[in-house]
PDB file of C-alpha atoms in Angstrom:
ATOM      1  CA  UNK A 733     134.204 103.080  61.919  1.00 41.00           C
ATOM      2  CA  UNK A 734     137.306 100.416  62.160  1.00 39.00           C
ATOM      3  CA  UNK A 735     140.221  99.958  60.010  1.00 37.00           C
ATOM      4  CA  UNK A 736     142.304  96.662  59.319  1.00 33.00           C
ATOM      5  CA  UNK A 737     144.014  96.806  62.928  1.00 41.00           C
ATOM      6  CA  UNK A 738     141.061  97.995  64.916  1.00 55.00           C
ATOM      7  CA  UNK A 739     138.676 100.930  65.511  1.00 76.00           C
ATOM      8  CA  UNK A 740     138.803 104.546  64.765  1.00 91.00           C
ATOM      9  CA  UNK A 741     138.634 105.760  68.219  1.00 95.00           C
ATOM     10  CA  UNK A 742     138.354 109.041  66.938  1.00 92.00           C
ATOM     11  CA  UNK A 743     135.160 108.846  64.796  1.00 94.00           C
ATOM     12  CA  UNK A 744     133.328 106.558  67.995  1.00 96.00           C
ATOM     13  CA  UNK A 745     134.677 109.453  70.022  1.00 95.00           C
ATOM     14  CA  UNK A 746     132.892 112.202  67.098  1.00 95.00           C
ATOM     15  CA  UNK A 747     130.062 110.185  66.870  1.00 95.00           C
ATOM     16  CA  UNK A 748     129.646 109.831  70.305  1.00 96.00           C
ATOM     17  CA  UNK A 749     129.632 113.595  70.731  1.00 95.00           C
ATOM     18  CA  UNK A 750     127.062 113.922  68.383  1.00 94.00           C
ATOM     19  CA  UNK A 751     124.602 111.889  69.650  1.00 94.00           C
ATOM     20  CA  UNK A 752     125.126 113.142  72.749  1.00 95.00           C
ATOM     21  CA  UNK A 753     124.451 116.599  71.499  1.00 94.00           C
ATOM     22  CA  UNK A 754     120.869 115.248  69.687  1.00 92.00           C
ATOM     23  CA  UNK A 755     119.773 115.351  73.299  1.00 90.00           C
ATOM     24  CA  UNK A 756     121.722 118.386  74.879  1.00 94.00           C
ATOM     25  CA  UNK A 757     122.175 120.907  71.900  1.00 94.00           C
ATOM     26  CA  UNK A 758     123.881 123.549  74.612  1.00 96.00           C
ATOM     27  CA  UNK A 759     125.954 120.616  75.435  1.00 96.00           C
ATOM     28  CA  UNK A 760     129.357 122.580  74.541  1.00 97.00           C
ATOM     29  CA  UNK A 761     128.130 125.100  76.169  1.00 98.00           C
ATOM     30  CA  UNK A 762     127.886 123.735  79.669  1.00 97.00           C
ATOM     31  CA  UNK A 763     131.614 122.338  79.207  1.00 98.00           C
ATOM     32  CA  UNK A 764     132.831 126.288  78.624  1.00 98.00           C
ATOM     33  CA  UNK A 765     131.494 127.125  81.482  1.00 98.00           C
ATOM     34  CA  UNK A 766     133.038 124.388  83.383  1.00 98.00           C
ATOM     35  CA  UNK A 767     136.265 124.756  82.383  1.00 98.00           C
ATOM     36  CA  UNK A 768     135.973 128.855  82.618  1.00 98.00           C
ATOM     37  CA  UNK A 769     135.049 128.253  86.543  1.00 98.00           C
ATOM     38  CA  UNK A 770     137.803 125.837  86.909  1.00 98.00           C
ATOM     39  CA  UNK A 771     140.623 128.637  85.686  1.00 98.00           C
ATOM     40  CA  UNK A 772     138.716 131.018  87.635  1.00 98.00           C
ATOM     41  CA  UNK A 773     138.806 128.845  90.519  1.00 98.00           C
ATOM     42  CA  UNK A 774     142.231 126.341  90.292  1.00 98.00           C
ATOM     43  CA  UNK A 775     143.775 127.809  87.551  1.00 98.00           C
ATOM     44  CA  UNK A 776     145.274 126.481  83.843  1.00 98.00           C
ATOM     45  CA  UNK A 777     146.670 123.461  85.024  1.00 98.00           C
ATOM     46  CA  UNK A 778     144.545 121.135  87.051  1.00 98.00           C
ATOM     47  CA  UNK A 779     144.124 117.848  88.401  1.00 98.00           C
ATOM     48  CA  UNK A 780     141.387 116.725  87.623  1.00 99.00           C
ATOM     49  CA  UNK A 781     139.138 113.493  88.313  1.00 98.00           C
ATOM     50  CA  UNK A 782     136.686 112.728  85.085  1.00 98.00           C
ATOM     51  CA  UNK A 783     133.462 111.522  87.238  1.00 98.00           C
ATOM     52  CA  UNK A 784     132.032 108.961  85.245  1.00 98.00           C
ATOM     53  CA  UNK A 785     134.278 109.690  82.129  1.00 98.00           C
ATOM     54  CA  UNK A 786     132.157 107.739  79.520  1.00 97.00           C
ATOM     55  CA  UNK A 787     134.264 108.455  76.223  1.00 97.00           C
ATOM     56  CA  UNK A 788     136.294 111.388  77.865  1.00 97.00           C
ATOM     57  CA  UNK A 789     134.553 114.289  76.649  1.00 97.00           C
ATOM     58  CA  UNK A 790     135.530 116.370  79.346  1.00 98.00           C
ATOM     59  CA  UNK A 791     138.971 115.231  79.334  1.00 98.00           C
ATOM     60  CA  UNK A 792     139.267 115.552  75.626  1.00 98.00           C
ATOM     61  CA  UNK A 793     137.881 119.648  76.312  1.00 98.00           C
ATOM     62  CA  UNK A 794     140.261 119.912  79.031  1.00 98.00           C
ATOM     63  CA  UNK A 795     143.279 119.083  77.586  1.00 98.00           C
ATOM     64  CA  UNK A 796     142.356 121.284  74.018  1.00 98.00           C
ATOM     65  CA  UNK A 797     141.905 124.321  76.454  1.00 98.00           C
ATOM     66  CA  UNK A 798     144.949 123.565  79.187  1.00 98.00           C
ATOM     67  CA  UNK A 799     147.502 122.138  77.792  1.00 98.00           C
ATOM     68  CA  UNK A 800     149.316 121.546  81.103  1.00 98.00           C
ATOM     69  CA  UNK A 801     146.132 119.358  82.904  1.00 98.00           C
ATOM     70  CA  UNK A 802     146.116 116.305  84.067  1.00 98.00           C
ATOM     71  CA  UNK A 803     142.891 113.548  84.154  1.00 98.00           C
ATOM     72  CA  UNK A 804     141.910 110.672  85.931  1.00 98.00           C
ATOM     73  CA  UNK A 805     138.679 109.322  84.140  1.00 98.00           C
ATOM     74  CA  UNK A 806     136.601 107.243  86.044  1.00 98.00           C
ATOM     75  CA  UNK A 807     133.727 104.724  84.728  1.00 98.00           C
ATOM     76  CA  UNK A 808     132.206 101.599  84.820  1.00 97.00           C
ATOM     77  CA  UNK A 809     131.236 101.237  81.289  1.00 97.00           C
ATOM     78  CA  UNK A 810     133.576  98.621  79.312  1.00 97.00           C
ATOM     79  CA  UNK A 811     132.840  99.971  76.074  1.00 97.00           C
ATOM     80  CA  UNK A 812     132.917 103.256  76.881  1.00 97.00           C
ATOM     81  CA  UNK A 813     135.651 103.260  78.980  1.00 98.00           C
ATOM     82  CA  UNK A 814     137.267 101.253  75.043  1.00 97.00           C
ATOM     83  CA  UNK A 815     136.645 104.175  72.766  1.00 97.00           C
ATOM     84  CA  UNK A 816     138.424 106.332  75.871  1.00 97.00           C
ATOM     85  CA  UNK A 817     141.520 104.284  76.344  1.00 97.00           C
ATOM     86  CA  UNK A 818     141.924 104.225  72.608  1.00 96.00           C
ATOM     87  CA  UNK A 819     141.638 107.744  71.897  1.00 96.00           C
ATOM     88  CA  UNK A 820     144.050 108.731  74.344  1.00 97.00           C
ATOM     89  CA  UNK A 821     146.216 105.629  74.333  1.00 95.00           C
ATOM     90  CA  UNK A 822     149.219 107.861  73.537  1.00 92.00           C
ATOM     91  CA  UNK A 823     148.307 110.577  75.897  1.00 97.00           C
ATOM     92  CA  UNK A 824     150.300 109.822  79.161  1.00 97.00           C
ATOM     93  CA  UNK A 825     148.483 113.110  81.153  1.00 98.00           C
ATOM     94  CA  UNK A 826     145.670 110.940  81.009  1.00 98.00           C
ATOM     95  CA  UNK A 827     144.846 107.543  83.748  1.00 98.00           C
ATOM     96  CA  UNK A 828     141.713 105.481  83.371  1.00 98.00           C
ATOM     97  CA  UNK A 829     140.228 103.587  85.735  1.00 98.00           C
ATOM     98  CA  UNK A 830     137.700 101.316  85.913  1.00 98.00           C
ATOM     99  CA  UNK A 831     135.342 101.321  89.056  1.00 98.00           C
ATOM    100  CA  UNK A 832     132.198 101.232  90.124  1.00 96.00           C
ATOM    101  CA  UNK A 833     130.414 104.699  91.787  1.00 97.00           C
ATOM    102  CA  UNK A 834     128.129 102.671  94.071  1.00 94.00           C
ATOM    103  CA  UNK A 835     131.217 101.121  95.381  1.00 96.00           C
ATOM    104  CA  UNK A 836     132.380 102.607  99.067  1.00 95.00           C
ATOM    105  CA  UNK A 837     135.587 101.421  98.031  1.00 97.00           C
ATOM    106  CA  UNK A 838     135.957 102.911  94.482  1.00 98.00           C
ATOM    107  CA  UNK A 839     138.344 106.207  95.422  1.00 98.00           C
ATOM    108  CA  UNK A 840     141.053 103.393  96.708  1.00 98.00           C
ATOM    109  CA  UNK A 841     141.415 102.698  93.363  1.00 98.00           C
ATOM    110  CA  UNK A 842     142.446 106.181  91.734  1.00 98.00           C
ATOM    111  CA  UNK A 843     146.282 107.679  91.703  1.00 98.00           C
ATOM    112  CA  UNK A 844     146.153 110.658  93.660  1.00 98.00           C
ATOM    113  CA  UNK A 845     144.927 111.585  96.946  1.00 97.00           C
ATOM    114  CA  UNK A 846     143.013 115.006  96.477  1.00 98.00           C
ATOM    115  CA  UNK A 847     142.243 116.966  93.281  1.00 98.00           C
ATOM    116  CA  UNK A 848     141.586 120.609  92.308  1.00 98.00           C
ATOM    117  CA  UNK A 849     138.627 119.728  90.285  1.00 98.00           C
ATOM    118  CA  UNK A 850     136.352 116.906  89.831  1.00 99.00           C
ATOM    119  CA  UNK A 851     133.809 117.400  87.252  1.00 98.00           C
ATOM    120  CA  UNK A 852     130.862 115.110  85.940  1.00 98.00           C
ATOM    121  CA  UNK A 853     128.569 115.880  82.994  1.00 98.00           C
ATOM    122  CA  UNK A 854     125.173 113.817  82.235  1.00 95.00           C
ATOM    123  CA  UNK A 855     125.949 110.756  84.393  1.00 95.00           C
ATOM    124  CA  UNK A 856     124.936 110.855  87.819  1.00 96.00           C
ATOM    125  CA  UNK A 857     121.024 111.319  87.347  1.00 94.00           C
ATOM    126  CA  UNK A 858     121.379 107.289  87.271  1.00 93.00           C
ATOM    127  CA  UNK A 859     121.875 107.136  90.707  1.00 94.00           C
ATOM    128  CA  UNK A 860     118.595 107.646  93.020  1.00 94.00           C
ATOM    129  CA  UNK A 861     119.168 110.868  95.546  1.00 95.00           C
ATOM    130  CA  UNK A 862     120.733 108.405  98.717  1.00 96.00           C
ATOM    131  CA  UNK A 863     123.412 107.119  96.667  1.00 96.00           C
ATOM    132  CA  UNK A 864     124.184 110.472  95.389  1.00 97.00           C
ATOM    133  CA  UNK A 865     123.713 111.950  98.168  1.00 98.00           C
ATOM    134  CA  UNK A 866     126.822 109.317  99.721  1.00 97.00           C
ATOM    135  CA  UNK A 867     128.848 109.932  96.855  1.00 98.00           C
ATOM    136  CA  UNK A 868     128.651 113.679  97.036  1.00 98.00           C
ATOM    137  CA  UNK A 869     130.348 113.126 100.486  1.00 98.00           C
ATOM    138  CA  UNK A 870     133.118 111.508  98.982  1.00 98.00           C
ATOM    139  CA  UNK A 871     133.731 113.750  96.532  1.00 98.00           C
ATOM    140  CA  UNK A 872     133.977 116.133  99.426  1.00 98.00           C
ATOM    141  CA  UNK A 873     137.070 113.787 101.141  1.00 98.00           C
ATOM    142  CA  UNK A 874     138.738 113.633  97.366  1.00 98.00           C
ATOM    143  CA  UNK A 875     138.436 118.033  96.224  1.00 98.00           C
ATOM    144  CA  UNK A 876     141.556 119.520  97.792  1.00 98.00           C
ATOM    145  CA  UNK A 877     140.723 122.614 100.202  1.00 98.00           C
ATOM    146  CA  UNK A 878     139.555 125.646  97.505  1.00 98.00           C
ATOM    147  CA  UNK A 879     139.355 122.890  94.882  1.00 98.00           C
ATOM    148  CA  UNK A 880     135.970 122.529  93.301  1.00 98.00           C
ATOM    149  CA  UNK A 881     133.510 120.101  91.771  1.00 99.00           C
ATOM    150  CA  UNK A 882     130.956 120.112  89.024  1.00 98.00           C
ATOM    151  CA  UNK A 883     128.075 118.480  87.865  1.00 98.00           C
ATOM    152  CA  UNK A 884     126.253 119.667  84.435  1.00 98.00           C
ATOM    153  CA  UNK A 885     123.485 117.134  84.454  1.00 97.00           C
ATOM    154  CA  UNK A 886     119.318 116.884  84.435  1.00 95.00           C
ATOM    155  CA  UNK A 887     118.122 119.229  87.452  1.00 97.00           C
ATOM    156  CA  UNK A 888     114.190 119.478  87.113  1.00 94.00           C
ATOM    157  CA  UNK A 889     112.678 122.009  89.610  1.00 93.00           C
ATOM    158  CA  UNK A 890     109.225 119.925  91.241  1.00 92.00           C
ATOM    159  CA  UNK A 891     107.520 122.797  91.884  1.00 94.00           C
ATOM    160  CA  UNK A 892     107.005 124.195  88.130  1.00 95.00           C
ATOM    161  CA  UNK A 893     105.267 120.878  86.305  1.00 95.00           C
ATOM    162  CA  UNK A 894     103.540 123.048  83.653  1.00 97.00           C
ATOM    163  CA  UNK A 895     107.329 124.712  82.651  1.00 96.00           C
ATOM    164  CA  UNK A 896     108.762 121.601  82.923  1.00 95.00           C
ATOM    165  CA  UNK A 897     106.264 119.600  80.705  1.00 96.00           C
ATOM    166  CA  UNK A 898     106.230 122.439  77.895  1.00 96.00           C
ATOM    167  CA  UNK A 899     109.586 122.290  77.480  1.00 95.00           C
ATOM    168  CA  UNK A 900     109.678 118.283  77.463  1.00 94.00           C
ATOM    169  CA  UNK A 901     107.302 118.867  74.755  1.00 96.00           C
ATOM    170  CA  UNK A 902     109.133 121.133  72.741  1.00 96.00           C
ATOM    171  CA  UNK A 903     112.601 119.168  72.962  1.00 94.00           C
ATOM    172  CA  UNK A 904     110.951 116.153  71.894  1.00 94.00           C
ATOM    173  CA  UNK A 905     109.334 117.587  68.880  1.00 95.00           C
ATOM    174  CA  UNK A 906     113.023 118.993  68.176  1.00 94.00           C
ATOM    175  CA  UNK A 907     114.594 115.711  68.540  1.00 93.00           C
ATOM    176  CA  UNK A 908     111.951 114.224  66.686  1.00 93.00           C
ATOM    177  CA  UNK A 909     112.859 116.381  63.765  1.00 94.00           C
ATOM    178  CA  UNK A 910     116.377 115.667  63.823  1.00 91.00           C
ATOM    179  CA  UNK A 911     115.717 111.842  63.808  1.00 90.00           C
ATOM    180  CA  UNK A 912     113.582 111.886  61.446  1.00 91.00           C
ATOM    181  CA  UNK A 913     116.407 113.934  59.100  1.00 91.00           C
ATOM    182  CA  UNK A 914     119.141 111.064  59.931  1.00 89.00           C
ATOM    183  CA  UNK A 915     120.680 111.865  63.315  1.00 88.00           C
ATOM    184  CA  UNK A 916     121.690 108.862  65.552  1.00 90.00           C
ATOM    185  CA  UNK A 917     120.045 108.790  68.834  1.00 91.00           C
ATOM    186  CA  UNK A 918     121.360 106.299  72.101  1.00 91.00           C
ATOM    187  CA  UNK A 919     119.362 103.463  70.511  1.00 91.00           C
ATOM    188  CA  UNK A 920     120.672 103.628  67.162  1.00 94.00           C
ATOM    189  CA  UNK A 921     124.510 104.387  68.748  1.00 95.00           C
ATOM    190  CA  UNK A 922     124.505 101.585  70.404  1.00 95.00           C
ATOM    191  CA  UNK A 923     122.762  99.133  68.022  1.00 95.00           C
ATOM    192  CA  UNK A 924     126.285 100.204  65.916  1.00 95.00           C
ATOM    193  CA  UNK A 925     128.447  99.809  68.249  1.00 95.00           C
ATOM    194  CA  UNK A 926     127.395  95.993  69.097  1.00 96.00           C
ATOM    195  CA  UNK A 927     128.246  95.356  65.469  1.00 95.00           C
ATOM    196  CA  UNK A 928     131.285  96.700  65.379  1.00 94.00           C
ATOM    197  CA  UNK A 929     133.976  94.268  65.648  1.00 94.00           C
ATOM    198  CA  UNK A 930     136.182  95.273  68.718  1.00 94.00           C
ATOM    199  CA  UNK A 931     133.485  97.161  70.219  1.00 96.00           C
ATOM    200  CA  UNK A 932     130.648  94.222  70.253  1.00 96.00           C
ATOM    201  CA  UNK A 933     132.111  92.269  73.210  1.00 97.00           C
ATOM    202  CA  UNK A 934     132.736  95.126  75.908  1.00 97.00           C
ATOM    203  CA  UNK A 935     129.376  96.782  74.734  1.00 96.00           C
ATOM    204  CA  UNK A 936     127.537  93.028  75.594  1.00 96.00           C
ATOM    205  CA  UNK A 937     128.909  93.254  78.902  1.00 96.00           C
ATOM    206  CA  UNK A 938     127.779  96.860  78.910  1.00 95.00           C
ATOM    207  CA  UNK A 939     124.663  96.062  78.861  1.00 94.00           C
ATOM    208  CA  UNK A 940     124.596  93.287  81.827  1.00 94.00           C
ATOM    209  CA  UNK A 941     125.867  95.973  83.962  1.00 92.00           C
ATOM    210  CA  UNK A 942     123.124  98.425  83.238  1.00 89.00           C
ATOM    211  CA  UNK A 943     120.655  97.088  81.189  1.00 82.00           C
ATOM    212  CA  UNK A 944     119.129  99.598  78.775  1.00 74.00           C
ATOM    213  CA  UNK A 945     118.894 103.057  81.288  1.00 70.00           C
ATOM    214  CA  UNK A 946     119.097 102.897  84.986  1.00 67.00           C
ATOM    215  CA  UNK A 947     116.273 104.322  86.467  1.00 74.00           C
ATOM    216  CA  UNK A 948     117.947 107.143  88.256  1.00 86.00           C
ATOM    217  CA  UNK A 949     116.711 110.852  89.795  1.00 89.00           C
ATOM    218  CA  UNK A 950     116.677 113.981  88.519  1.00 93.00           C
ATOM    219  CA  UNK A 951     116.758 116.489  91.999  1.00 95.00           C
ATOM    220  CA  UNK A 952     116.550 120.197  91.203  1.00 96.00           C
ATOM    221  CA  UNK A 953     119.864 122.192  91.745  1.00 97.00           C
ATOM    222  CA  UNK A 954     119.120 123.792  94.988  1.00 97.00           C
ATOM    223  CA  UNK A 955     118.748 119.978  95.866  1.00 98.00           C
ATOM    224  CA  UNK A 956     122.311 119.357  94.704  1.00 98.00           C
ATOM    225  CA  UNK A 957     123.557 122.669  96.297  1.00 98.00           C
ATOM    226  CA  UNK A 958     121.989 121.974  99.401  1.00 98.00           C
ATOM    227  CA  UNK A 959     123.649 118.489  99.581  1.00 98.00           C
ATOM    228  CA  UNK A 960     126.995 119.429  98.739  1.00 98.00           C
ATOM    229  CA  UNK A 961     126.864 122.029 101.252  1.00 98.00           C
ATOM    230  CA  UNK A 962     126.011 119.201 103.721  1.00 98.00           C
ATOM    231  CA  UNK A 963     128.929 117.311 102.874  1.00 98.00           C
ATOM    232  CA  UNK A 964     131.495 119.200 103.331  1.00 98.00           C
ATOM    233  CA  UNK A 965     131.929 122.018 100.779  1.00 98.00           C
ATOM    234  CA  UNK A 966     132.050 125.651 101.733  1.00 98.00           C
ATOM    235  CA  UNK A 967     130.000 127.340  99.050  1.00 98.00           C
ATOM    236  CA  UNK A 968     127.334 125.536  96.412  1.00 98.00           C
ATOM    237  CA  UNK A 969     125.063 127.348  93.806  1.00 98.00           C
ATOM    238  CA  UNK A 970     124.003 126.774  89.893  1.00 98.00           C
ATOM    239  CA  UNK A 971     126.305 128.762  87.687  1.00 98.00           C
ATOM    240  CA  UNK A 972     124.539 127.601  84.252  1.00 98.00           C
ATOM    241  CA  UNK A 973     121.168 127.039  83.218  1.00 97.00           C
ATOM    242  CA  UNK A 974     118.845 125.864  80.693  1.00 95.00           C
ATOM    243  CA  UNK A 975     115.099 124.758  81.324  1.00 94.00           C
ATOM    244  CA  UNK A 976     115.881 121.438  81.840  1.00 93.00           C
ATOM    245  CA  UNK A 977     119.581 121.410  82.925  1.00 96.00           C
ATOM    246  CA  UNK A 978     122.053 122.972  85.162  1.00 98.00           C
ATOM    247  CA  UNK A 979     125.684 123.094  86.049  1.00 98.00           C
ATOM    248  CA  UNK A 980     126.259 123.116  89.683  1.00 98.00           C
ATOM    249  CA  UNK A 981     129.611 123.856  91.458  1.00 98.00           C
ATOM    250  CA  UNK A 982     130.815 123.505  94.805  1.00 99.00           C
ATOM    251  CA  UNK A 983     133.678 124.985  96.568  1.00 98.00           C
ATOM    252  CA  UNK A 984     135.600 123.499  98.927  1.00 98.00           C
TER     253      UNK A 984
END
């Protein structure tokens, strides 16, 4: 995946996206909805804050489906936050910053004041519920008043353990399958990417930020809804689900 004068941002980006998808096959899904509640909600051209923007999936959806957006993607990840600064080097709707979540400080460093929509997909269930719970309230402080936010991520309802094990069960064997028949999981994706030549030194220091998975939570949405509710925003509820996941919104 790198030419003579660097990498092919846009096959890490690809290949990103599918290994992403080996876990969450209703991953494209859950960004449709998104960005249909953010037209319904802010309309077709947004500001909007990428929440732990990884590779800039979102942003990358956003931008296909209003032309007109603009994105501040946020992350801590050095190789990550690579393959998204070269895929949309030439892009200038796009700012990238790199901060840290856990940081009381980090919204100092972004380039607006408020946003209509901040939106987060598969990153926060690192944090444990009390750090989420803190940044939730900053969120609040940074979604302009009827702006929203959005978090598509793992949402496990406690009180159903034989649901939730069957299904574990069942997407395991499925992901099983599809490793078995060649697909890349995050092991394998990231084994690649320290080999790659421009990508092997920011994915090193990658890894002594995080280590190999931070050992996060995984609340249930009414947990999420609840909280967000607390901290500031008008109206919360799920408005996507699958057995495992959920998409929660906010209003402000």
């Amino acid at each position: 995946m790198t030419t003579a004068t660097g990498a092919d941002w846009r096959a890490w980006q690809e290949s990103w996206d599918r290994q992403q998808e080996w876990y969450l096959p209703d991953r494209e899904e859950r960004f449709r909805i998104m960005l249909d509640m953010v037209e319904a909600l802010v309309g077709p051209a947004p500001r909007v804050l990428d929440l732990a923007c990884g590779t800039g999936s979102i942003t990358a959806r956003l931008f296909e489906r209003f032309p007109e957006a603009v994105s501040t993607g946020v992350d801590l990840d050095p190789a990550l936050l690579a393959i998204a600064e070269g895929t949309f080097a030439d892009d200038d709707r796009v700012t990238f910053v790199t901060a840290d979540l856990k940081d009381p400080d980090w919204p100092a460093k972004l380039p607006y004041d408020s946003y209509d929509a901040v939106l987060t997909a598969t990153a926060l269930h690192w944090l444990h519920s009390e750090p989420l719970a803190v940044l939730y309230g900053q969120i609040a402080e940074l979604v302009r008043d009827g702006g929203v936010f959005m978090n598509a991520d793992h949402m496990i309802d406690e009180f159903t353990p034989q649901i939730n094990a069957a299904e574990r069960a069942q997407r395991h064997e499925r992901m099983n399958r599809d490793k078995a028949a060649g697909v890349l999981g995050w092991t394998e994706w990231w084994q690649l990417a320290a080999q790659d030549p421009v990508l092997a030194e920011p994915t090193a220091r990658r890894f002594e930020i995080y280590g190999e998975h931070a050992d996060g939570d995984t609340p249930s949405a009414e947990w999420h809804a609840r909280v967000l509710r607390d901290k500031g925003f008008a109206e919360a509820r799920a408005v996507w689900r699958s057995p495992s996941d959920a998409v929660v919104l906010a209003l402000k």
